[in-house]
Structures are given as C-alpha cells and as structure tokens.
Amino acid sequence: MNYVCLVYGEESHLHALGREGLAELDRRSVGYDKSIEKAGKLVVAQALQSVTTSTTVRKRSGKVVMTDGPFAETKEQLLGFLMIEADSREDALEIASGIPIAEWGTIEVRAVYDVPER
C-alpha cells in the first residue's frame, strides 16, 4: 500500500540552520531517500519551495478565489513530502520516523486513497 509522509516544520528553523546546516540537512535527507529507494520503498520524495511562494485556490458557489500563502496560519508549514510503498501501517510509520526533519518537525503519515474506477 502507498502512504504519503507529509513533512512539516518551521521555515524559520530552516533559515536558522545557515548555509552549512542546510547543506547537512539536505545531505542527510537525500541519503535517507536513497536508502529507502534502494530498499524498494520510495515512490517519490520532494522538498517544497518556501511557503511565501504558495497560492491557495478555492472555488465556492462557482467563484474562484486565490489567496497568496498557505491554507492555514500555523506555526509549522508543509516543507515537503515522500510517497512510499509500505507493507503495513507500522512499516510506513517506521520509515517516516527515519526522516531527518522528524528530529525537530512533524511527519504526518496517511494512506493513499485508491479512487474506484466507474
């Protein structure tokens, strides 16, 4: 079954790492991604651009409303995601616990919903 690991953290923490700290986080993250890819568990992993580049799109009563920024004002922002293939929920949680940002951020693990064909 596929699971998505949504990686949340405070962008301010990323900025506080500085150039060397960010390079180290990137090295560790890419290394971890490669290890789960080698194990046949990684579908895709991607970091996201700054939340300042995001736009939220809503359509209500036929009217499209676009707002700069993320959907919710929160302390943590969505920083990236991994889609993994896991044998069980427990396997997915174990994989998620190895994501380096889990040391100071939050990883939300959700099973992918298979939309039935009609």
mmCIF file of N, CA and C in Angstrom:
data_model
loop_
_atom_site.group_PDB
_atom_site.id
_atom_site.type_symbol
_atom_site.label_atom_id
_atom_site.label_comp_id
_atom_site.label_asym_id
_atom_site.label_seq_id
_atom_site.Cartn_x
_atom_site.Cartn_y
_atom_site.Cartn_z
ATOM 1 N N MET A 1 0.841 -1.178 0.000
ATOM 2 C CA MET A 1 0.000 0.000 0.000
ATOM 3 C C MET A 1 0.888 1.243 0.000
ATOM 4 N N ASN A 2 0.446 2.275 -0.689
ATOM 5 C CA ASN A 2 1.185 3.525 -0.709
ATOM 6 C C ASN A 2 0.738 4.437 0.424
ATOM 7 N N TYR A 3 1.703 5.142 0.986
ATOM 8 C CA TYR A 3 1.473 6.126 2.036
ATOM 9 C C TYR A 3 2.178 7.410 1.645
ATOM 10 N N VAL A 4 1.600 8.537 2.041
ATOM 11 C CA VAL A 4 2.256 9.822 1.866
ATOM 12 C C VAL A 4 2.723 10.286 3.233
ATOM 13 N N CYS A 5 3.975 10.694 3.306
ATOM 14 C CA CYS A 5 4.548 11.259 4.524
ATOM 15 C C CYS A 5 4.675 12.754 4.282
ATOM 16 N N LEU A 6 3.804 13.528 4.928
ATOM 17 C CA LEU A 6 3.839 14.978 4.796
ATOM 18 C C LEU A 6 4.798 15.523 5.840
ATOM 19 N N VAL A 7 5.776 16.274 5.399
ATOM 20 C CA VAL A 7 6.855 16.750 6.262
ATOM 21 C C VAL A 7 6.576 18.208 6.647
ATOM 22 N N TYR A 8 6.315 18.437 7.931
ATOM 23 C CA TYR A 8 6.025 19.773 8.437
ATOM 24 C C TYR A 8 7.149 20.258 9.334
ATOM 25 N N GLY A 9 7.399 21.524 9.308
ATOM 26 C CA GLY A 9 8.378 22.146 10.192
ATOM 27 C C GLY A 9 8.269 23.648 10.064
ATOM 28 N N GLU A 10 8.996 24.338 10.896
ATOM 29 C CA GLU A 10 9.003 25.794 10.844
ATOM 30 C C GLU A 10 10.076 26.257 9.864
ATOM 31 N N GLU A 11 9.665 27.015 8.855
ATOM 32 C CA GLU A 11 10.641 27.535 7.902
ATOM 33 C C GLU A 11 11.710 28.351 8.611
ATOM 34 N N SER A 12 11.335 29.011 9.698
ATOM 35 C CA SER A 12 12.315 29.811 10.431
ATOM 36 C C SER A 12 13.447 28.926 10.954
ATOM 37 N N HIS A 13 13.130 27.664 11.278
ATOM 38 C CA HIS A 13 14.163 26.728 11.733
ATOM 39 C C HIS A 13 15.138 26.438 10.583
ATOM 40 N N LEU A 14 14.598 26.277 9.388
ATOM 41 C CA LEU A 14 15.467 26.052 8.227
ATOM 42 C C LEU A 14 16.405 27.237 8.011
ATOM 43 N N HIS A 15 15.865 28.461 8.110
ATOM 44 C CA HIS A 15 16.678 29.655 7.915
ATOM 45 C C HIS A 15 17.753 29.767 8.992
ATOM 46 N N ALA A 16 17.424 29.359 10.215
ATOM 47 C CA ALA A 16 18.373 29.445 11.325
ATOM 48 C C ALA A 16 19.530 28.455 11.177
ATOM 49 N N LEU A 17 19.351 27.415 10.370
ATOM 50 C CA LEU A 17 20.421 26.443 10.177
ATOM 51 C C LEU A 17 21.637 27.039 9.478
ATOM 52 N N GLY A 18 21.418 28.072 8.698
ATOM 53 C CA GLY A 18 22.513 28.655 7.928
ATOM 54 C C GLY A 18 22.868 27.775 6.746
ATOM 55 N N ARG A 19 23.770 28.250 5.939
ATOM 56 C CA ARG A 19 24.149 27.558 4.705
ATOM 57 C C ARG A 19 24.699 26.161 4.983
ATOM 58 N N GLU A 20 25.629 26.046 5.937
ATOM 59 C CA GLU A 20 26.247 24.745 6.240
ATOM 60 C C GLU A 20 25.249 23.776 6.863
ATOM 61 N N GLY A 21 24.432 24.276 7.776
ATOM 62 C CA GLY A 21 23.432 23.418 8.417
ATOM 63 C C GLY A 21 22.398 22.918 7.428
ATOM 64 N N LEU A 22 21.983 23.791 6.517
ATOM 65 C CA LEU A 22 21.018 23.399 5.491
ATOM 66 C C LEU A 22 21.628 22.379 4.538
ATOM 67 N N ALA A 23 22.896 22.571 4.187
ATOM 68 C CA ALA A 23 23.580 21.605 3.319
ATOM 69 C C ALA A 23 23.664 20.244 4.008
ATOM 70 N N GLU A 24 23.912 20.232 5.304
ATOM 71 C CA GLU A 24 23.970 18.975 6.061
ATOM 72 C C GLU A 24 22.596 18.302 6.105
ATOM 73 N N LEU A 25 21.538 19.089 6.323
ATOM 74 C CA LEU A 25 20.182 18.534 6.318
ATOM 75 C C LEU A 25 19.862 17.959 4.940
ATOM 76 N N ASP A 26 20.221 18.664 3.889
ATOM 77 C CA ASP A 26 19.991 18.166 2.524
ATOM 78 C C ASP A 26 20.746 16.851 2.304
ATOM 79 N N ARG A 27 21.996 16.798 2.756
ATOM 80 C CA ARG A 27 22.803 15.584 2.595
ATOM 81 C C ARG A 27 22.158 14.408 3.323
ATOM 82 N N ARG A 28 21.736 14.633 4.544
ATOM 83 C CA ARG A 28 21.102 13.559 5.329
ATOM 84 C C ARG A 28 19.773 13.133 4.703
ATOM 85 N N SER A 29 19.000 14.113 4.248
ATOM 86 C CA SER A 29 17.691 13.807 3.652
ATOM 87 C C SER A 29 17.840 13.010 2.365
ATOM 88 N N VAL A 30 18.735 13.448 1.492
ATOM 89 C CA VAL A 30 18.967 12.731 0.238
ATOM 90 C C VAL A 30 19.510 11.334 0.529
ATOM 91 N N GLY A 31 20.399 11.225 1.494
ATOM 92 C CA GLY A 31 20.930 9.916 1.875
ATOM 93 C C GLY A 31 19.845 8.977 2.366
ATOM 94 N N TYR A 32 18.926 9.508 3.178
ATOM 95 C CA TYR A 32 17.830 8.679 3.666
ATOM 96 C C TYR A 32 16.911 8.280 2.518
ATOM 97 N N ASP A 33 16.596 9.240 1.648
ATOM 98 C CA ASP A 33 15.754 8.934 0.489
ATOM 99 C C ASP A 33 16.372 7.810 -0.345
ATOM 100 N N LYS A 34 17.693 7.893 -0.576
ATOM 101 C CA LYS A 34 18.374 6.862 -1.364
ATOM 102 C C LYS A 34 18.323 5.504 -0.669
ATOM 103 N N SER A 35 18.390 5.500 0.661
ATOM 104 C CA SER A 35 18.357 4.221 1.383
ATOM 105 C C SER A 35 16.993 3.557 1.275
ATOM 106 N N ILE A 36 15.914 4.341 1.350
ATOM 107 C CA ILE A 36 14.590 3.707 1.223
ATOM 108 C C ILE A 36 14.263 3.406 -0.243
ATOM 109 N N GLU A 37 14.873 4.160 -1.170
ATOM 110 C CA GLU A 37 14.724 3.829 -2.588
ATOM 111 C C GLU A 37 15.402 2.480 -2.874
ATOM 112 N N LYS A 38 16.596 2.299 -2.334
ATOM 113 C CA LYS A 38 17.333 1.049 -2.524
ATOM 114 C C LYS A 38 16.562 -0.143 -1.946
ATOM 115 N N ALA A 39 15.810 0.111 -0.866
ATOM 116 C CA ALA A 39 15.001 -0.941 -0.248
ATOM 117 C C ALA A 39 13.688 -1.177 -1.007
ATOM 118 N N GLY A 40 13.457 -0.405 -2.076
ATOM 119 C CA GLY A 40 12.243 -0.568 -2.868
ATOM 120 C C GLY A 40 11.006 0.038 -2.227
ATOM 121 N N LYS A 41 11.209 0.992 -1.313
ATOM 122 C CA LYS A 41 10.092 1.577 -0.569
ATOM 123 C C LYS A 41 9.728 2.988 -1.010
ATOM 124 N N LEU A 42 10.589 3.662 -1.764
ATOM 125 C CA LEU A 42 10.344 5.054 -2.138
ATOM 126 C C LEU A 42 9.662 5.139 -3.495
ATOM 127 N N VAL A 43 8.550 5.863 -3.560
ATOM 128 C CA VAL A 43 7.888 6.155 -4.828
ATOM 129 C C VAL A 43 8.386 7.506 -5.332
ATOM 130 N N VAL A 44 8.326 8.529 -4.484
ATOM 131 C CA VAL A 44 8.818 9.867 -4.829
ATOM 132 C C VAL A 44 9.054 10.640 -3.535
ATOM 133 N N ALA A 45 10.041 11.523 -3.545
ATOM 134 C CA ALA A 45 10.300 12.428 -2.427
ATOM 135 C C ALA A 45 10.597 13.797 -3.012
ATOM 136 N N GLN A 46 10.070 14.824 -2.378
ATOM 137 C CA GLN A 46 10.288 16.155 -2.909
ATOM 138 C C GLN A 46 10.189 17.186 -1.799
ATOM 139 N N ALA A 47 11.156 18.087 -1.754
ATOM 140 C CA ALA A 47 11.061 19.259 -0.883
ATOM 141 C C ALA A 47 10.247 20.310 -1.626
ATOM 142 N N LEU A 48 9.666 21.231 -0.887
ATOM 143 C CA LEU A 48 8.854 22.278 -1.499
ATOM 144 C C LEU A 48 9.542 23.630 -1.363
ATOM 145 N N GLN A 49 9.232 24.530 -2.290
ATOM 146 C CA GLN A 49 9.704 25.908 -2.204
ATOM 147 C C GLN A 49 9.109 26.551 -0.954
ATOM 148 N N SER A 50 9.600 27.717 -0.597
ATOM 149 C CA SER A 50 9.121 28.441 0.584
ATOM 150 C C SER A 50 7.608 28.655 0.530
ATOM 151 N N VAL A 51 7.005 28.658 1.697
ATOM 152 C CA VAL A 51 5.574 28.907 1.818
ATOM 153 C C VAL A 51 5.218 30.284 1.241
ATOM 154 N N THR A 52 6.181 31.181 1.174
ATOM 155 C CA THR A 52 5.920 32.513 0.604
ATOM 156 C C THR A 52 5.625 32.443 -0.886
ATOM 157 N N THR A 53 5.929 31.318 -1.540
ATOM 158 C CA THR A 53 5.654 31.172 -2.974
ATOM 159 C C THR A 53 4.315 30.491 -3.234
ATOM 160 N N SER A 54 3.598 30.112 -2.184
ATOM 161 C CA SER A 54 2.372 29.338 -2.371
ATOM 162 C C SER A 54 1.163 30.232 -2.620
ATOM 163 N N THR A 55 0.195 29.661 -3.297
ATOM 164 C CA THR A 55 -1.095 30.298 -3.530
ATOM 165 C C THR A 55 -2.170 29.261 -3.220
ATOM 166 N N THR A 56 -3.175 29.673 -2.478
ATOM 167 C CA THR A 56 -4.282 28.800 -2.135
ATOM 168 C C THR A 56 -5.446 29.099 -3.074
ATOM 169 N N VAL A 57 -6.011 28.050 -3.671
ATOM 170 C CA VAL A 57 -7.112 28.194 -4.621
ATOM 171 C C VAL A 57 -8.356 27.537 -4.031
ATOM 172 N N ARG A 58 -9.451 28.281 -4.051
ATOM 173 C CA ARG A 58 -10.739 27.761 -3.596
ATOM 174 C C ARG A 58 -11.793 28.102 -4.653
ATOM 175 N N LYS A 59 -12.793 27.249 -4.747
ATOM 176 C CA LYS A 59 -13.909 27.547 -5.626
ATOM 177 C C LYS A 59 -15.173 27.372 -4.805
ATOM 178 N N ARG A 60 -15.893 28.459 -4.625
ATOM 179 C CA ARG A 60 -17.113 28.450 -3.835
ATOM 180 C C ARG A 60 -18.233 29.094 -4.656
ATOM 181 N N SER A 61 -19.342 28.399 -4.741
ATOM 182 C CA SER A 61 -20.500 28.899 -5.492
ATOM 183 C C SER A 61 -20.111 29.360 -6.886
ATOM 184 N N GLY A 62 -19.233 28.591 -7.537
ATOM 185 C CA GLY A 62 -18.821 28.883 -8.900
ATOM 186 C C GLY A 62 -17.774 29.970 -9.032
ATOM 187 N N LYS A 63 -17.372 30.590 -7.925
ATOM 188 C CA LYS A 63 -16.392 31.677 -7.973
ATOM 189 C C LYS A 63 -15.036 31.177 -7.474
ATOM 190 N N VAL A 64 -13.993 31.443 -8.255
ATOM 191 C CA VAL A 64 -12.633 31.058 -7.888
ATOM 192 C C VAL A 64 -12.010 32.192 -7.074
ATOM 193 N N VAL A 65 -11.465 31.823 -5.919
ATOM 194 C CA VAL A 65 -10.786 32.790 -5.059
ATOM 195 C C VAL A 65 -9.360 32.302 -4.851
ATOM 196 N N MET A 66 -8.388 33.157 -5.144
ATOM 197 C CA MET A 66 -6.981 32.807 -4.959
ATOM 198 C C MET A 66 -6.384 33.728 -3.898
ATOM 199 N N THR A 67 -5.663 33.111 -2.977
ATOM 200 C CA THR A 67 -5.047 33.847 -1.881
ATOM 201 C C THR A 67 -3.576 33.486 -1.815
ATOM 202 N N ASP A 68 -2.722 34.489 -1.696
ATOM 203 C CA ASP A 68 -1.297 34.218 -1.522
ATOM 204 C C ASP A 68 -1.086 33.571 -0.165
ATOM 205 N N GLY A 69 -0.245 32.555 -0.152
ATOM 206 C CA GLY A 69 0.092 31.893 1.106
ATOM 207 C C GLY A 69 -0.617 30.570 1.274
ATOM 208 N N PRO A 70 -0.281 29.893 2.371
ATOM 209 C CA PRO A 70 -0.856 28.574 2.639
ATOM 210 C C PRO A 70 -2.300 28.677 3.104
ATOM 211 N N PHE A 71 -2.965 27.526 3.162
ATOM 212 C CA PHE A 71 -4.371 27.472 3.555
ATOM 213 C C PHE A 71 -4.577 27.943 4.983
ATOM 214 N N ALA A 72 -3.731 27.505 5.895
ATOM 215 C CA ALA A 72 -3.929 27.790 7.313
ATOM 216 C C ALA A 72 -2.740 28.551 7.887
ATOM 217 N N GLU A 73 -3.035 29.419 8.825
ATOM 218 C CA GLU A 73 -1.982 30.101 9.570
ATOM 219 C C GLU A 73 -1.577 29.166 10.699
ATOM 220 N N THR A 74 -0.420 28.588 10.584
ATOM 221 C CA THR A 74 0.055 27.659 11.604
ATOM 222 C C THR A 74 1.513 27.925 11.910
ATOM 223 N N LYS A 75 1.961 27.367 13.018
ATOM 224 C CA LYS A 75 3.362 27.510 13.407
ATOM 225 C C LYS A 75 4.258 26.733 12.437
ATOM 226 N N GLU A 76 3.798 25.551 12.033
ATOM 227 C CA GLU A 76 4.575 24.721 11.121
ATOM 228 C C GLU A 76 3.993 24.810 9.714
ATOM 229 N N GLN A 77 4.876 24.694 8.727
ATOM 230 C CA GLN A 77 4.456 24.724 7.335
ATOM 231 C C GLN A 77 4.807 23.393 6.678
ATOM 232 N N LEU A 78 4.081 23.083 5.602
ATOM 233 C CA LEU A 78 4.392 21.897 4.814
ATOM 234 C C LEU A 78 5.686 22.172 4.059
ATOM 235 N N LEU A 79 6.721 21.382 4.359
ATOM 236 C CA LEU A 79 8.038 21.591 3.768
ATOM 237 C C LEU A 79 8.337 20.631 2.626
ATOM 238 N N GLY A 80 7.661 19.485 2.613
ATOM 239 C CA GLY A 80 7.918 18.502 1.579
ATOM 240 C C GLY A 80 7.081 17.260 1.803
ATOM 241 N N PHE A 81 7.315 16.265 0.972
ATOM 242 C CA PHE A 81 6.561 15.022 1.097
ATOM 243 C C PHE A 81 7.357 13.869 0.517
ATOM 244 N N LEU A 82 7.011 12.690 0.966
ATOM 245 C CA LEU A 82 7.513 11.447 0.385
ATOM 246 C C LEU A 82 6.303 10.565 0.136
ATOM 247 N N MET A 83 6.265 9.898 -0.985
ATOM 248 C CA MET A 83 5.286 8.843 -1.176
ATOM 249 C C MET A 83 6.076 7.551 -1.105
ATOM 250 N N ILE A 84 5.642 6.683 -0.226
ATOM 251 C CA ILE A 84 6.349 5.435 -0.005
ATOM 252 C C ILE A 84 5.436 4.255 -0.242
ATOM 253 N N GLU A 85 6.027 3.118 -0.488
ATOM 254 C CA GLU A 85 5.293 1.868 -0.596
ATOM 255 C C GLU A 85 5.685 1.045 0.621
ATOM 256 N N ALA A 86 4.706 0.767 1.460
ATOM 257 C CA ALA A 86 4.985 0.068 2.709
ATOM 258 C C ALA A 86 4.131 -1.191 2.800
ATOM 259 N N ASP A 87 4.655 -2.176 3.508
ATOM 260 C CA ASP A 87 3.941 -3.443 3.682
ATOM 261 C C ASP A 87 2.775 -3.315 4.644
ATOM 262 N N SER A 88 2.842 -2.325 5.544
ATOM 263 C CA SER A 88 1.798 -2.133 6.549
ATOM 264 C C SER A 88 1.891 -0.707 7.085
ATOM 265 N N ARG A 89 0.901 -0.323 7.863
ATOM 266 C CA ARG A 89 0.931 0.991 8.505
ATOM 267 C C ARG A 89 2.154 1.096 9.407
ATOM 268 N N GLU A 90 2.449 0.034 10.133
ATOM 269 C CA GLU A 90 3.597 0.029 11.036
ATOM 270 C C GLU A 90 4.898 0.236 10.257
ATOM 271 N N ASP A 91 5.004 -0.405 9.095
ATOM 272 C CA ASP A 91 6.167 -0.240 8.228
ATOM 273 C C ASP A 91 6.272 1.217 7.775
ATOM 274 N N ALA A 92 5.150 1.821 7.390
ATOM 275 C CA ALA A 92 5.140 3.222 6.959
ATOM 276 C C ALA A 92 5.579 4.137 8.095
ATOM 277 N N LEU A 93 5.113 3.863 9.303
ATOM 278 C CA LEU A 93 5.485 4.693 10.452
ATOM 279 C C LEU A 93 6.973 4.560 10.773
ATOM 280 N N GLU A 94 7.497 3.359 10.621
ATOM 281 C CA GLU A 94 8.926 3.149 10.855
ATOM 282 C C GLU A 94 9.755 3.925 9.834
ATOM 283 N N ILE A 95 9.339 3.878 8.576
ATOM 284 C CA ILE A 95 10.040 4.619 7.533
ATOM 285 C C ILE A 95 9.972 6.117 7.830
ATOM 286 N N ALA A 96 8.788 6.603 8.194
ATOM 287 C CA ALA A 96 8.610 8.028 8.478
ATOM 288 C C ALA A 96 9.480 8.486 9.647
ATOM 289 N N SER A 97 9.686 7.620 10.618
ATOM 290 C CA SER A 97 10.476 8.015 11.791
ATOM 291 C C SER A 97 11.941 8.252 11.449
ATOM 292 N N GLY A 98 12.394 7.761 10.303
ATOM 293 C CA GLY A 98 13.773 7.971 9.881
ATOM 294 C C GLY A 98 14.008 9.254 9.100
ATOM 295 N N ILE A 99 12.947 9.954 8.747
ATOM 296 C CA ILE A 99 13.083 11.207 8.004
ATOM 297 C C ILE A 99 13.777 12.224 8.909
ATOM 298 N N PRO A 100 14.907 12.796 8.477
ATOM 299 C CA PRO A 100 15.682 13.674 9.351
ATOM 300 C C PRO A 100 14.893 14.819 9.987
ATOM 301 N N ILE A 101 13.961 15.414 9.287
ATOM 302 C CA ILE A 101 13.215 16.544 9.851
ATOM 303 C C ILE A 101 12.319 16.094 11.011
ATOM 304 N N ALA A 102 12.073 14.799 11.147
ATOM 305 C CA ALA A 102 11.287 14.308 12.287
ATOM 306 C C ALA A 102 11.967 14.654 13.612
ATOM 307 N N GLU A 103 13.270 14.946 13.574
ATOM 308 C CA GLU A 103 14.004 15.297 14.786
ATOM 309 C C GLU A 103 13.566 16.639 15.365
ATOM 310 N N TRP A 104 12.980 17.519 14.544
ATOM 311 C CA TRP A 104 12.520 18.815 15.053
ATOM 312 C C TRP A 104 11.184 19.251 14.447
ATOM 313 N N GLY A 105 10.705 18.522 13.471
ATOM 314 C CA GLY A 105 9.435 18.848 12.825
ATOM 315 C C GLY A 105 8.418 17.755 13.081
ATOM 316 N N THR A 106 7.466 17.634 12.193
ATOM 317 C CA THR A 106 6.377 16.671 12.317
ATOM 318 C C THR A 106 6.204 15.961 10.990
ATOM 319 N N ILE A 107 6.000 14.652 11.036
ATOM 320 C CA ILE A 107 5.725 13.878 9.830
ATOM 321 C C ILE A 107 4.320 13.301 9.964
ATOM 322 N N GLU A 108 3.440 13.686 9.063
ATOM 323 C CA GLU A 108 2.075 13.143 9.042
ATOM 324 C C GLU A 108 2.050 12.012 8.026
ATOM 325 N N VAL A 109 1.623 10.831 8.448
ATOM 326 C CA VAL A 109 1.593 9.654 7.583
ATOM 327 C C VAL A 109 0.136 9.327 7.265
ATOM 328 N N ARG A 110 -0.169 9.269 5.965
ATOM 329 C CA ARG A 110 -1.546 8.977 5.548
ATOM 330 C C ARG A 110 -1.532 7.988 4.394
ATOM 331 N N ALA A 111 -2.396 7.014 4.484
ATOM 332 C CA ALA A 111 -2.544 6.051 3.391
ATOM 333 C C ALA A 111 -3.157 6.759 2.197
ATOM 334 N N VAL A 112 -2.741 6.344 1.011
ATOM 335 C CA VAL A 112 -3.294 6.880 -0.221
ATOM 336 C C VAL A 112 -4.643 6.209 -0.481
ATOM 337 N N TYR A 113 -5.615 7.013 -0.815
ATOM 338 C CA TYR A 113 -6.954 6.512 -1.120
ATOM 339 C C TYR A 113 -7.012 6.135 -2.588
ATOM 340 N N ASP A 114 -7.345 4.909 -2.863
ATOM 341 C CA ASP A 114 -7.492 4.448 -4.233
ATOM 342 C C ASP A 114 -8.910 4.764 -4.698
ATOM 343 N N VAL A 115 -9.034 5.709 -5.615
ATOM 344 C CA VAL A 115 -10.336 6.097 -6.126
ATOM 345 C C VAL A 115 -10.862 4.981 -7.011
ATOM 346 N N PRO A 116 -12.056 4.462 -6.689
ATOM 347 C CA PRO A 116 -12.600 3.372 -7.519
ATOM 348 C C PRO A 116 -12.936 3.872 -8.930
ATOM 349 N N GLU A 117 -12.628 3.066 -9.911
ATOM 350 C CA GLU A 117 -12.984 3.418 -11.283
ATOM 351 C C GLU A 117 -14.474 3.187 -11.474
ATOM 352 N N ARG A 118 -15.078 4.025 -12.276
ATOM 353 C CA ARG A 118 -16.525 3.900 -12.512
ATOM 354 C C ARG A 118 -16.782 3.341 -13.868
#
